[in-house]
Amino acid sequence: MVRFLKRSYIYLVFAFLYMPIAVLMVYSFNDSRSRGVWGGFTLRWYVELFQDRTIMSSLYSTMFIGVTSAIIATIIGTLAAIGIHNSRGIQKRLIMNITYLPVLNPEIVTAISLMILFVFANVRLGYLTLLLAHITFNIPYVILSVLPKLRQLNKHLYEAALDLGSTPVQALWKVIIPEIMPGIITGLLLAFTLSIDDFVISFFTTGSGVSTLSITIYSMARRGINPKINALSTIMFTFVLLLLIVVNVRQAREEKKGRNGRHGSKKQIRSFDAKFGDA
Amino acid sequence: MKRSSLFPYVIWMTLFIVVPMFLVLYYAFTVPTDTGATWSLENFHRFFEPIYLRVLGRSLRLAVISTVICFVIGYPAAMVMAGNAFSRKNVILLLFVVPMWMNFLLRTYAWLTLLERNGVINVLLTSLRLPRLNILYTESAVVLGMVYNFLPFMVLPIYSVLSKIDKGVIEAAGDLGANSFRVFTKVVFPLSLPGVVSGVTMVFMPALTTFVISRLLGGGQFTLIGNLIEQQFLVVGDWGFGSAISVVMIVLILLSMAIMSFFEGEEKSVALW
Amino acid sequence: MSEIIVDLKSVSKVYDETVALDGINLYIRKNEFVTLLGPSGCGKTTTLRLIGGFEQPTEGKILFEGKDISTLPPYKRRVNTVFQRYALFSHLDVFENIAFGLRIKKLSEKVIQEKVGKMLEQVNLTGFEKRDVNSLSGGQQQRVAIARALVNEPEVLLLDEPLAALDLKLRREMQHELKSMQKQLGITFVFVTHDQEEALSMSDTVVVMKDGRIQQIGTPVDIYNEPTNSFVADFIGESNIVDGIMRKDFLVDFGGSSFDCVDKGFGADEPVDVVIRPEDLVLIPAENAKLTGTVSSVTFLGVHYEMLVEADDGISWLVHSTLMEPVGTRVGLGLEPMDIHIMRKVSAG
Ligand SMILES: Nc1ncnc2c1ncn2[C@@H]1O[C@H](COP(=O)(O)OP(=O)(O)O)[C@@H](O)[C@H]1O
Ligand SMILES: [Mg+2]
């Protein structure tokens, strides 16, 4: 009985969490502009969505910036994590605190500070500034994904590689990087997801003509309801779902291999903690 | 070799994190003059004018209300999840996480569809011959949006702390029996405090600083501190005032974190600066 | 004797605060099995890391075949290491782990196949080529680590407590295997352990260390029979160590009597440590003994009895004997001058 009550409670919370999304998705197939009424099934909004120049170009921008910023952030962040892992004392603490700064700062503060910088330095707001901003807020998450992997490493692996004749550079490429690859990939995916999800920082650091999906959705939603957004939501949600499944399957497979213990759920929480600057 | 790999990062972070922070401070503590700028506290003085204090008051109030609601809904949910009610806990946890990966704007936008005058909820209520619910573009809608968006931030940290406690104890506390209340207040709740603290922080902070939820669900009538900053930078163009508000906000957040870490005890204080 | 391959000359290593090694002089000959023995923290790993090139001496020099290699990086030394927790590459399978060093040297695929195959055979892992190293047992991982080092045909192999993580039975087996491998390959082994039995049973030369200093270097027999101080004696085996005074050459006072001994060269009336092994004490009738006491405990240890004899002056003697006397019996203890080991008191610091 108690167990039943407990379960019902969780289902109720799930209903609260999923209902808006479900409604959004269902109404993306509704052949009526008024949301309350069901006017029959249609794919009209999807067709219109793909014919909408603004949305399509912002989709392109989002993908381009997502992929580029994720890759650059992953490179810089991975190298940084290795450096941080090998530094000590004050240096390490200082760098770690600066790393946490954009994670803990309200997004809007990061956003306006970057905007001030770009305007101050006379960089035209647009693709470049968006990219720089996205790389900036992505790097810390890459570092935070890679560092735990480095800590798990046997601390003699690097020395073992040197011992077997590798130069330091070879040891890095042939041993350290492959050993922490799971963390690097997690960081890459996380950076990509955060980038396509970002609104606040993009909103402040973009300029005339360049718009990401989030910004486009915002300006459309501000003008009221638009079924094309529903169609877009459905596609994006499905996409994110697929991405999540891929990540989870990957993790599950790794756990089977026994490389990182059983931390799947914890890891989700962590990458998810990471997302909290959302508003 | 390994140390030099820090190089690009250090340069990057100096350029894009440290320098911008100093720029914000610079703009906050100066006012422009004919010849350039001069040090001044004027921007902060302005913030203490009644209209702005009201905005601050409203932001704090809505953030507190949302945090309390998230706690009230979230704590029992975390407890149930940490107990024995479900056998496949990972799945339940994942189900909690999935909606969060949906674009934040879309999640907020979804409530527009639901709460509209002719939206789903009202159509449903009318068909059941119940009175209509007209909360869109009110404070309630803003709070609802905050709770909806930030609830998992409350649940997950509490869950992760609770799941480390012996399941039998949690079950005993959640049994609704005579002794369960004592078990809860004496054992479970004190142990879960660190999770509560990070949950509260993680809801309160974004709730305090959001400008999107208030803009979309409050219809722009309910200016919050985040909206104020946005306006200063994107509409008014008063960077000095906007920066000053940002500084005030950071101070507020630092203060609340300090208070929180006081409650959390020596557990693990977040190194912020 | 064969030529010297590694030579540490007054080597010191200081970490921020700690003096890990304090002026070590040690030479290692070709084909020798040398064991560094000592309690945890005495500087064994540091010595090994200096030879391997992972650390550089704060003072002193390290010579390899006569040439100074003190600052040469590890990848240029003809030395390989078996690390304490193996440090296998988990992203590579067994074959690729062993082949790692050969691939770095860019040997041809054919040569690599051949050498790795032979090595796998040597360590009894044929058929394990494609296995994930994490799926191996501790003993198997150990063998991979050894094979990975040996396949490079180093002049010197360094092993840092390689058997510490194994259970007793496996450990015994590996001790034999390592020893025979060393003989067969003719490679110099520098082996680290804190287990004296392991050290005594495997080595040609044992180096006993304490607090960053070498206490004694010698063959296992030397070390066992002629420990230079009470620390070595105590560490090498259970012993009775009592305070004594050296009256003159060949005469020492302890336990309330004077005894003839075989040691000389001490100052007159110099306080010394007297070390007597439990198996060197024999039970004799109390009437004609210089050392007497009462049996306070008896334990049968399979081959012999271990007894504690409480003397009247408070010393309790540990005695190993195949005969026993029941608890409470008054007994005498006899010993030969040969079995009295006199050692200088270990000076502090
Ligand atoms: N990297 C290091 N930094 C500081 N102190 C160290 C370091 N490595 C070893 N030490 C210190 O040097 C001493 C000798 O250590 P080690 O050679 O590891 O001893 P062993 O291997 O015999 O147990 C110890 O006191 C240890 O704490
Ligand atoms: Mg050691």
mmCIF file of C-alpha atoms in Angstrom, chain C residues 11-24 41-43 46 58-59 210-213:
data_model
loop_
_atom_site.group_PDB
_atom_site.id
_atom_site.type_symbol
_atom_site.label_atom_id
_atom_site.label_comp_id
_atom_site.label_asym_id
_atom_site.label_seq_id
_atom_site.Cartn_x
_atom_site.Cartn_y
_atom_site.Cartn_z
ATOM 1 C CA VAL C 11 73.829 9.522 -4.272
ATOM 2 C CA SER C 12 71.398 11.620 -2.256
ATOM 3 C CA LYS C 13 67.809 12.431 -3.060
ATOM 4 C CA VAL C 14 65.933 15.126 -1.200
ATOM 5 C CA TYR C 15 62.227 15.843 -1.749
ATOM 6 C CA ASP C 16 60.999 19.181 -0.467
ATOM 7 C CA GLU C 17 61.372 18.256 3.189
ATOM 8 C CA THR C 18 62.254 14.583 3.203
ATOM 9 C CA VAL C 19 65.685 13.139 2.745
ATOM 10 C CA ALA C 20 64.779 9.979 0.863
ATOM 11 C CA LEU C 21 68.353 8.872 0.178
ATOM 12 C CA ASP C 22 71.342 9.992 2.146
ATOM 13 C CA GLY C 23 74.649 9.382 0.379
ATOM 14 C CA ILE C 24 74.180 5.914 -1.065
ATOM 15 C CA GLY C 41 59.824 4.420 3.477
ATOM 16 C CA CYS C 42 63.510 3.526 3.656
ATOM 17 C CA GLY C 43 64.211 4.673 0.109
ATOM 18 C CA THR C 46 63.598 6.039 -4.752
ATOM 19 C CA THR C 58 70.034 15.754 -5.729
ATOM 20 C CA GLU C 59 73.678 14.928 -5.171
ATOM 21 C CA LYS C 210 66.986 2.103 6.606
ATOM 22 C CA ASP C 211 66.076 5.790 6.615
ATOM 23 C CA GLY C 212 67.730 6.441 3.272
ATOM 24 C CA ARG C 213 70.988 4.790 4.217
#
